[in-house]
Coordinates of C-alpha atoms and ligand atoms in Angstrom, one line a residue:
M30 CA -89.5 160.9 -53.9
N31 CA -92.5 162.6 -51.3
T32 CA -91.3 165.1 -49.5
I33 CA -91.6 163.9 -45.1
K34 CA -93.0 166.7 -43.4
V35 CA -91.8 166.8 -40.1
M36 CA -92.2 168.3 -36.9
T37 CA -90.3 168.7 -33.7
V38 CA -92.0 170.4 -31.0
F39 CA -90.1 171.7 -27.4
G40 CA -90.1 173.7 -24.6
T41 CA -87.9 173.8 -22.1
R42 CA -84.2 174.3 -22.2
P43 CA -83.2 170.3 -21.8
E44 CA -85.0 169.3 -24.9
A45 CA -84.1 172.4 -27.0
V46 CA -80.4 171.3 -26.1
K47 CA -80.9 167.6 -27.4
M48 CA -83.0 168.4 -30.0
A49 CA -81.7 171.3 -31.8
P50 CA -78.9 169.0 -33.3
L51 CA -81.7 166.7 -34.7
V52 CA -83.6 170.0 -36.2
L53 CA -80.5 171.1 -38.2
E54 CA -80.0 167.3 -39.5
L55 CA -83.5 167.1 -40.7
A56 CA -83.4 170.7 -42.4
R57 CA -80.3 169.5 -44.2
R58 CA -81.8 166.3 -45.1
P59 CA -83.4 166.2 -49.2
G60 CA -87.0 164.9 -48.9
I61 CA -87.3 165.6 -45.3
E62 CA -89.2 169.5 -44.8
A63 CA -87.8 170.2 -41.5
V64 CA -90.8 172.2 -39.0
C65 CA -89.6 173.5 -35.9
C66 CA -92.6 174.7 -32.6
V67 CA -91.5 175.8 -29.4
T68 CA -94.1 176.0 -26.5
A69 CA -91.6 178.1 -24.9
Q70 CA -92.8 176.7 -21.9
H71 CA -89.4 178.4 -20.3
R72 CA -88.5 181.4 -22.3
E73 CA -84.8 183.1 -21.4
M74 CA -84.1 179.6 -20.7
L75 CA -85.2 178.2 -24.3
D76 CA -83.8 181.0 -26.0
A77 CA -80.6 181.3 -24.7
V78 CA -80.5 177.1 -26.0
L79 CA -81.9 178.7 -29.5
D80 CA -79.6 181.8 -29.9
I81 CA -76.3 178.8 -29.6
F82 CA -77.7 176.6 -31.5
G83 CA -78.5 179.2 -34.4
L84 CA -82.6 178.1 -34.1
R85 CA -85.1 180.1 -35.9
P86 CA -89.3 178.4 -34.9
D87 CA -91.8 178.7 -37.1
Y88 CA -94.3 178.4 -34.1
D89 CA -93.7 179.9 -31.1
L90 CA -97.0 179.7 -28.4
D91 CA -95.4 181.4 -25.7
I92 CA -96.9 180.3 -22.8
M93 CA -94.7 181.1 -20.3
E94 CA -95.4 182.5 -17.1
P95 CA -94.1 182.7 -13.4
R96 CA -95.2 179.3 -11.1
Q97 CA -97.6 178.1 -13.7
S98 CA -99.4 174.2 -12.5
L99 CA -98.5 171.7 -14.4
S100 CA -102.5 171.6 -15.5
T101 CA -102.4 175.5 -16.8
I102 CA -99.3 174.1 -18.9
T103 CA -100.3 170.9 -20.9
A104 CA -103.8 173.2 -21.3
K105 CA -102.3 176.1 -22.8
C106 CA -100.1 173.9 -24.9
L107 CA -102.5 171.1 -26.0
R108 CA -104.9 174.4 -26.6
G109 CA -102.1 176.3 -28.9
M110 CA -101.3 173.6 -30.6
D111 CA -104.1 172.7 -32.1
G112 CA -104.1 175.9 -34.1
V113 CA -100.7 174.6 -35.1
L114 CA -100.7 171.0 -36.5
E115 CA -104.3 172.0 -38.6
E116 CA -101.9 175.0 -40.2
A117 CA -99.0 172.5 -41.0
K118 CA -100.5 169.4 -41.7
P119 CA -96.7 166.7 -40.8
D120 CA -96.4 163.8 -41.0
L121 CA -94.6 163.1 -37.7
V122 CA -93.9 165.2 -34.7
L123 CA -90.9 164.3 -33.1
V124 CA -91.1 165.0 -28.8
H125 CA -88.5 164.8 -26.7
G126 CA -87.6 163.3 -23.4
D127 CA -90.2 163.7 -20.7
T128 CA -92.1 167.4 -19.9
S129 CA -95.5 168.5 -19.8
T130 CA -94.6 169.9 -23.6
T131 CA -93.2 166.2 -24.3
F132 CA -96.4 164.7 -23.3
A133 CA -99.2 167.5 -24.2
G134 CA -97.5 167.7 -27.7
A135 CA -97.6 163.9 -28.7
L136 CA -101.5 163.9 -27.0
S137 CA -102.1 166.8 -29.7
A138 CA -100.3 165.0 -32.3
F139 CA -102.5 161.8 -31.9
Y140 CA -106.0 163.9 -31.4
H141 CA -104.9 164.9 -34.9
Q142 CA -104.2 161.5 -36.2
I143 CA -100.5 162.4 -36.8
K144 CA -97.9 160.1 -36.6
V145 CA -95.7 160.3 -33.4
G146 CA -91.8 159.6 -32.9
H147 CA -90.5 159.8 -28.9
V148 CA -86.9 160.9 -28.9
E149 CA -84.9 160.1 -25.8
A150 CA -87.8 156.9 -25.5
G151 CA -87.7 154.3 -22.4
L152 CA -86.4 155.8 -19.7
R153 CA -87.6 154.2 -16.5
T154 CA -88.0 155.1 -12.9
W155 CA -90.6 152.5 -12.2
D156 CA -91.9 155.1 -9.3
K157 CA -94.9 157.6 -10.6
W158 CA -94.1 159.8 -7.8
S159 CA -90.3 159.9 -8.5
P160 CA -89.3 162.1 -11.2
F161 CA -92.5 163.6 -10.7
P162 CA -94.2 164.4 -13.2
E163 CA -91.4 163.4 -15.5
E164 CA -92.1 159.7 -14.7
M165 CA -95.5 159.5 -15.9
N166 CA -95.2 161.7 -18.4
R167 CA -93.0 159.2 -20.4
V168 CA -95.0 156.8 -19.9
M169 CA -97.9 158.4 -21.6
V170 CA -95.8 159.3 -24.3
S171 CA -94.5 155.5 -25.4
D172 CA -98.7 154.6 -25.1
I173 CA -99.1 157.3 -28.1
A174 CA -95.6 157.2 -30.0
D175 CA -95.2 155.3 -32.9
L176 CA -91.9 155.0 -32.9
H177 CA -89.5 155.1 -30.4
F178 CA -85.8 156.3 -30.4
C179 CA -84.2 155.0 -27.5
P180 CA -80.4 156.5 -26.1
T181 CA -79.4 152.6 -24.4
A182 CA -80.2 149.0 -25.9
G183 CA -81.8 149.0 -21.6
N184 CA -83.9 152.0 -22.6
R185 CA -85.6 149.6 -25.6
E186 CA -85.8 146.5 -23.1
N187 CA -87.7 148.7 -20.8
L188 CA -89.8 149.4 -23.1
R189 CA -90.6 145.3 -24.5
R190 CA -90.7 144.6 -20.9
E191 CA -93.9 147.0 -20.9
G192 CA -94.8 145.4 -24.1
C193 CA -94.8 148.9 -25.5
K194 CA -96.3 149.2 -29.7
G195 CA -94.4 151.0 -32.2
E196 CA -91.2 150.1 -33.6
A197 CA -87.8 151.1 -31.3
F198 CA -84.2 152.1 -32.7
V199 CA -81.4 152.5 -30.7
T200 CA -80.1 155.4 -30.8
G201 CA -77.8 157.0 -28.9
N202 CA -78.9 160.4 -27.0
T203 CA -78.7 163.4 -29.1
V204 CA -76.5 165.4 -25.8
I205 CA -73.9 163.6 -27.3
D206 CA -74.0 165.0 -30.4
A207 CA -74.8 168.4 -29.2
L208 CA -71.4 168.3 -27.2
R209 CA -69.1 167.4 -29.9
T210 CA -70.6 170.8 -31.2
T211 CA -69.5 173.0 -28.0
V212 CA -66.6 171.9 -25.7
K213 CA -63.2 173.5 -26.9
E214 CA -59.6 173.7 -25.5
S215 CA -59.4 177.1 -24.9
F216 CA -63.3 178.9 -24.0
S217 CA -64.1 182.3 -23.1
F218 CA -66.2 182.4 -20.5
P219 CA -69.3 185.3 -20.7
E220 CA -69.2 185.4 -17.0
S221 CA -66.2 187.4 -15.6
V222 CA -66.7 185.2 -12.3
L223 CA -65.7 181.9 -14.3
N224 CA -63.0 183.2 -16.3
R225 CA -61.0 184.7 -13.2
L226 CA -61.3 181.1 -11.0
D227 CA -58.4 179.0 -10.6
Y228 CA -59.5 176.0 -12.2
V229 CA -55.5 174.3 -11.7
N230 CA -55.1 175.4 -8.0
R231 CA -58.8 175.1 -6.8
R232 CA -61.5 172.4 -7.4
V233 CA -64.3 173.7 -8.4
I234 CA -67.6 172.0 -7.9
L235 CA -70.1 172.0 -10.5
V236 CA -73.8 172.4 -9.2
T237 CA -77.4 172.4 -10.8
C238 CA -80.5 171.3 -8.3
H239 CA -83.8 172.1 -9.8
R240 CA -86.2 169.1 -9.6
R241 CA -89.9 169.6 -8.3
E242 CA -89.5 166.3 -6.3
N243 CA -87.0 168.2 -4.3
Y244 CA -88.8 171.1 -3.7
G245 CA -89.1 172.0 0.2
Q246 CA -86.9 170.0 2.3
P247 CA -85.0 168.2 0.1
M248 CA -83.9 170.9 -1.4
A249 CA -82.8 172.5 1.9
Q250 CA -81.1 169.6 3.2
I251 CA -79.2 169.7 -0.4
M252 CA -78.5 173.1 0.3
T253 CA -77.2 172.7 3.9
A254 CA -75.2 169.6 2.9
L255 CA -73.5 172.2 -0.3
R256 CA -72.5 175.1 2.8
R257 CA -70.9 172.3 4.7
L258 CA -69.1 171.5 1.9
A259 CA -67.2 174.3 0.7
D260 CA -66.6 175.2 4.7
A261 CA -65.1 171.8 5.3
F262 CA -62.8 171.8 1.7
P263 CA -61.2 175.7 1.5
D264 CA -59.3 174.8 -1.8
T265 CA -63.2 174.9 -3.3
E266 CA -65.1 176.5 -5.2
L267 CA -69.3 175.6 -5.9
V268 CA -70.5 177.1 -9.3
Y269 CA -74.2 177.2 -8.5
P270 CA -76.2 178.4 -11.9
V271 CA -79.5 178.7 -10.5
H272 CA -82.2 177.7 -12.8
L273 CA -85.3 180.5 -12.9
S274 CA -87.8 178.9 -11.1
P275 CA -88.8 181.2 -8.0
V276 CA -89.3 178.3 -6.1
V277 CA -85.8 177.3 -6.9
Q278 CA -83.8 180.6 -6.4
E279 CA -85.5 181.4 -3.1
A280 CA -83.9 178.1 -2.1
A281 CA -80.4 178.7 -3.4
H282 CA -80.2 182.3 -2.4
T283 CA -82.1 181.3 1.3
Y284 CA -78.6 178.7 2.5
L285 CA -76.1 179.8 0.6
D286 CA -76.0 183.6 -0.1
G287 CA -73.3 185.2 1.7
H288 CA -70.1 182.3 0.8
P289 CA -66.7 183.6 -0.5
R290 CA -66.4 180.3 -2.0
I291 CA -70.1 179.7 -3.2
H292 CA -70.6 181.3 -6.4
L293 CA -74.7 181.6 -7.3
I294 CA -74.6 182.8 -11.5
P295 CA -77.6 182.8 -13.4
P296 CA -78.3 179.7 -15.7
L297 CA -75.6 179.6 -17.8
A298 CA -75.5 178.9 -22.1
V299 CA -75.1 176.0 -22.8
D300 CA -71.5 175.8 -24.4
G301 CA -70.5 177.9 -21.3
M302 CA -72.2 175.0 -19.4
H303 CA -70.2 172.2 -21.4
N304 CA -66.5 174.0 -21.5
L305 CA -67.6 174.5 -17.4
M306 CA -68.6 171.1 -16.8
A307 CA -65.2 170.0 -18.7
R308 CA -63.0 172.0 -16.7
C309 CA -64.2 170.9 -13.1
H310 CA -63.8 168.5 -10.5
L311 CA -66.8 167.3 -9.3
V312 CA -70.6 167.6 -10.5
M313 CA -73.8 167.3 -8.2
T314 CA -76.7 167.6 -9.6
D315 CA -80.0 166.4 -10.0
S316 CA -80.2 167.5 -13.5
G317 CA -81.0 164.4 -16.3
G318 CA -79.0 165.9 -18.9
L319 CA -75.9 167.0 -17.0
Q320 CA -75.7 162.6 -15.6
E321 CA -75.3 162.2 -19.4
E322 CA -72.9 164.9 -20.6
A323 CA -70.7 164.5 -17.3
P324 CA -69.6 160.9 -17.9
A325 CA -68.5 161.8 -21.3
L326 CA -66.8 164.1 -20.5
G327 CA -64.8 162.4 -17.4
K328 CA -66.3 164.1 -14.8
P329 CA -67.9 162.5 -11.1
V330 CA -70.7 163.0 -10.7
L331 CA -72.7 162.9 -7.5
V332 CA -76.8 162.6 -8.3
L333 CA -79.0 164.8 -5.3
R334 CA -81.8 162.5 -6.0
R335 CA -82.8 159.1 -4.7
E336 CA -83.3 157.0 -8.2
T337 CA -82.2 157.4 -11.4
E338 CA -83.6 157.2 -15.0
R339 CA -79.6 156.9 -16.2
P340 CA -78.4 153.6 -14.4
E341 CA -75.6 153.2 -17.6
A342 CA -73.4 155.1 -15.8
V343 CA -73.5 154.3 -12.6
S344 CA -72.4 150.8 -14.0
A345 CA -69.7 152.4 -15.7
G346 CA -68.8 153.5 -12.2
T347 CA -68.8 157.4 -13.2
V348 CA -72.1 158.6 -11.3
Q349 CA -72.8 158.0 -7.9
L350 CA -76.6 158.2 -6.0
A351 CA -75.7 160.5 -3.1
G352 CA -80.1 160.8 -2.2
V353 CA -81.8 163.6 -0.6
E354 CA -80.1 163.8 2.7
E355 CA -77.7 166.2 4.2
E356 CA -75.1 163.7 6.3
A357 CA -74.9 160.8 3.3
I358 CA -74.8 163.8 0.4
F359 CA -71.8 165.5 2.7
Q360 CA -70.0 162.1 3.5
M361 CA -70.1 161.0 -0.2
A362 CA -68.4 164.3 -1.4
S363 CA -66.3 164.4 1.7
R364 CA -65.1 161.0 0.5
L365 CA -64.2 161.7 -3.1
L366 CA -62.8 165.3 -2.1
S367 CA -60.5 163.7 0.9
D368 CA -59.2 160.1 -1.0
P369 CA -57.7 161.6 -4.9
A370 CA -57.8 156.5 -5.4
A371 CA -61.9 157.3 -4.9
H372 CA -61.9 160.4 -7.3
E373 CA -60.1 159.1 -9.9
S374 CA -61.5 155.6 -9.7
M375 CA -64.9 157.8 -11.0
A376 CA -63.2 160.2 -13.5
R377 CA -63.0 157.8 -16.5
A378 CA -64.3 159.4 -19.6
V379 CA -66.8 156.3 -21.0
N380 CA -70.4 157.2 -23.3
P381 CA -72.4 154.5 -22.1
Y382 CA -75.2 156.9 -24.0
G383 CA -73.8 157.6 -27.1
D384 CA -71.3 158.2 -30.0
G385 CA -72.3 161.7 -31.7
Q386 CA -74.1 159.7 -34.3
A387 CA -77.6 159.5 -32.6
C388 CA -79.5 162.4 -35.2
R389 CA -78.4 160.6 -37.9
R390 CA -79.5 157.7 -36.8
I391 CA -82.6 159.2 -36.2
A392 CA -83.1 161.2 -39.2
D393 CA -82.0 157.1 -41.2
A394 CA -84.9 155.6 -38.7
I395 CA -87.1 158.2 -40.2
Q396 CA -86.7 157.9 -44.1
W397 CA -86.9 154.6 -43.5
R398 CA -89.9 154.1 -41.9
F399 CA -91.4 156.8 -44.9
G400 CA -89.9 154.4 -47.9
Q401 CA -87.2 156.9 -48.6
R402 CA -84.6 154.5 -47.2
K403 CA -84.0 151.1 -47.7
E404 CA -82.1 149.6 -44.6
P405 CA -83.1 151.1 -41.0
P406 CA -79.7 152.2 -39.4
E407 CA -77.4 150.3 -37.5
E408 CA -78.1 150.4 -33.8
F409 CA -75.8 152.0 -31.5
G410 CA -73.4 150.6 -28.9
A411 CA -73.9 147.1 -31.6
Ligands
LIG24 C1 -89.1 171.6 -16.7 C2 -89.5 170.5 -16.9 C3 -88.3 169.9 -16.2 C4 -87.3 169.1 -17.3 C5 -87.0 170.8 -16.5 C6 -85.4 171.7 -17.0 C7 -91.9 169.9 -16.5 C8 -93.1 169.2 -15.7 N1 -91.1 170.0 -16.0 O1 -89.5 171.9 -15.2 O2 -89.2 168.0 -16.9 O3 -85.9 169.3 -16.1 O4 -88.2 172.0 -17.1 O5 -84.9 172.9 -16.5 O6 -92.1 169.9 -17.6 N2 -88.8 180.5 -15.6 C9 -88.5 181.1 -16.3 N3 -87.5 181.6 -17.2 C10 -87.3 180.7 -17.8 C11 -87.5 179.0 -17.4 C12 -88.1 178.8 -16.3 O7 -88.6 182.2 -15.7 O8 -86.6 180.4 -19.3 C13 -89.0 180.0 -14.6 C14 -91.0 180.4 -14.3 O9 -91.1 180.8 -13.0 C15 -91.5 179.4 -14.7 C16 -90.7 178.3 -13.8 O10 -89.4 178.9 -13.9 O11 -92.8 178.8 -14.6 C17 -90.7 176.8 -13.5 O12 -90.9 176.4 -15.5 P1 -91.5 174.6 -15.3 O13 -91.0 174.8 -16.8 O14 -92.6 174.8 -15.1 O15 -91.2 173.7 -14.5 P2 -89.3 173.4 -14.5 O16 -89.2 173.2 -12.5 O17 -88.4 174.0 -15.3
LIG25 N1 -77.7 173.7 -18.8 C1 -77.1 174.8 -19.6 N2 -77.1 176.2 -18.1 C2 -77.5 175.7 -17.6 C3 -78.0 174.6 -16.6 C4 -77.9 173.6 -17.3 O1 -77.4 175.2 -21.0 O2 -76.9 176.6 -16.3 C5 -77.4 172.9 -20.0 C6 -77.3 171.1 -19.7 O3 -76.1 171.3 -19.8 C7 -77.8 170.6 -20.6 C8 -79.7 170.7 -19.9 O4 -79.0 171.9 -19.6 O5 -77.8 170.0 -21.7 C9 -80.2 170.0 -18.5 O6 -81.0 170.9 -18.3 P1 -81.9 170.8 -17.0 O7 -81.0 170.5 -15.9 O8 -82.5 171.8 -16.6 O9 -83.0 169.8 -16.7 P2 -83.1 167.9 -17.1 O10 -81.8 167.3 -17.9 O11 -82.9 167.5 -15.7 O12 -84.4 167.8 -17.7

């Protein structure tokens, strides 16, 4: 049996959370040689995830600098990948999702005439400006990829609508695989403020907000709505682990500093994040990953964006689009905090994004495609 050399390439926190269980799955398969390359588009936020999953990358491009432009990130990734691919010569490069690392990783593999597998393929808003630049990253990677690992049947349908070439597999999202390893009944947070919170008598609202298209006015409106909510509902505690982007840090501290029940804290390690989510009352976020994790934990989500490429949980009733205007956000959250029935109807655990078997299916699909298995994997949700 010929060994298949599979290189995973990732660089930001969400890619790391969602690729880590796959790296581990590939590494334990006979017949696969797993090689891991990080661009380190994020540094501290990436390393925190690598630590939790015990990963040691084989290559680290170490490209992060504060406030880099999209062109700089892409150019540095491309340049760094040249040497890595020339040395490692993988049979397949796996990229994840929609970041600059994802796009540059796929493009670089293409330049080296190496096959590309796209994990978390087929998500679309059909608006090239939102999320920016992620929507176009996804579209461009879909054109390059040979293997598409779609979390849901709807994602595969999106690729079909575009006439996308290559083979598509419905696998579920690997984030649900990750979630299964992190959430614990009793969990002690390294952050004392989180251990001190009264999760029974207070309502903890977990907040994150970092998207580029929300920079400026939308972020100002979102933050103002959050402060109004904390004032209007004295039994709430807002916990906001603030992304390390200087733009986000500035906005969060300008609008939310100095409130006794708003806790601006550094980014959490992923196990802390998942366990905080499991204990909270409500999630308000513009994150993609949180929209997938919270429904699996039965937590209502208000999405602080105008659109979402993750409609499955909206259809299931656990996620609502709140937009980016202060009044609408305030009103929607107020309703959930004032009407227990409205909250209850959203707080059902559903798993539209996976069953914890996505990594196995992706590894099976690779081994099937490279002739090491007779059958392709069964589909998630079939
Ligand atoms: C990137 C992705 C976005 C993803 C997000 C997840 C692109 C274009 N954007 O956006 O899709 O949702 O990651 O968080 O790829 N920083 C640090 N330390 C860190 C991480 C970031 O200091 O560990 C700071 C740096 O100043 C950096 C800035 O944050 O320049 C922004 O990072 P960048 O990767 O450019 O964009 P994100 O907004 O994080
Ligand atoms: N996350 C984390 N610590 C935090 C915030 C988020 O570990 O302080 C995790 C979260 O649970 C999810 C991923 O990071 O798995 C989402 O990353 P992010 O929101 O930065 O990016 P997006 O999903 O929007 O691309």
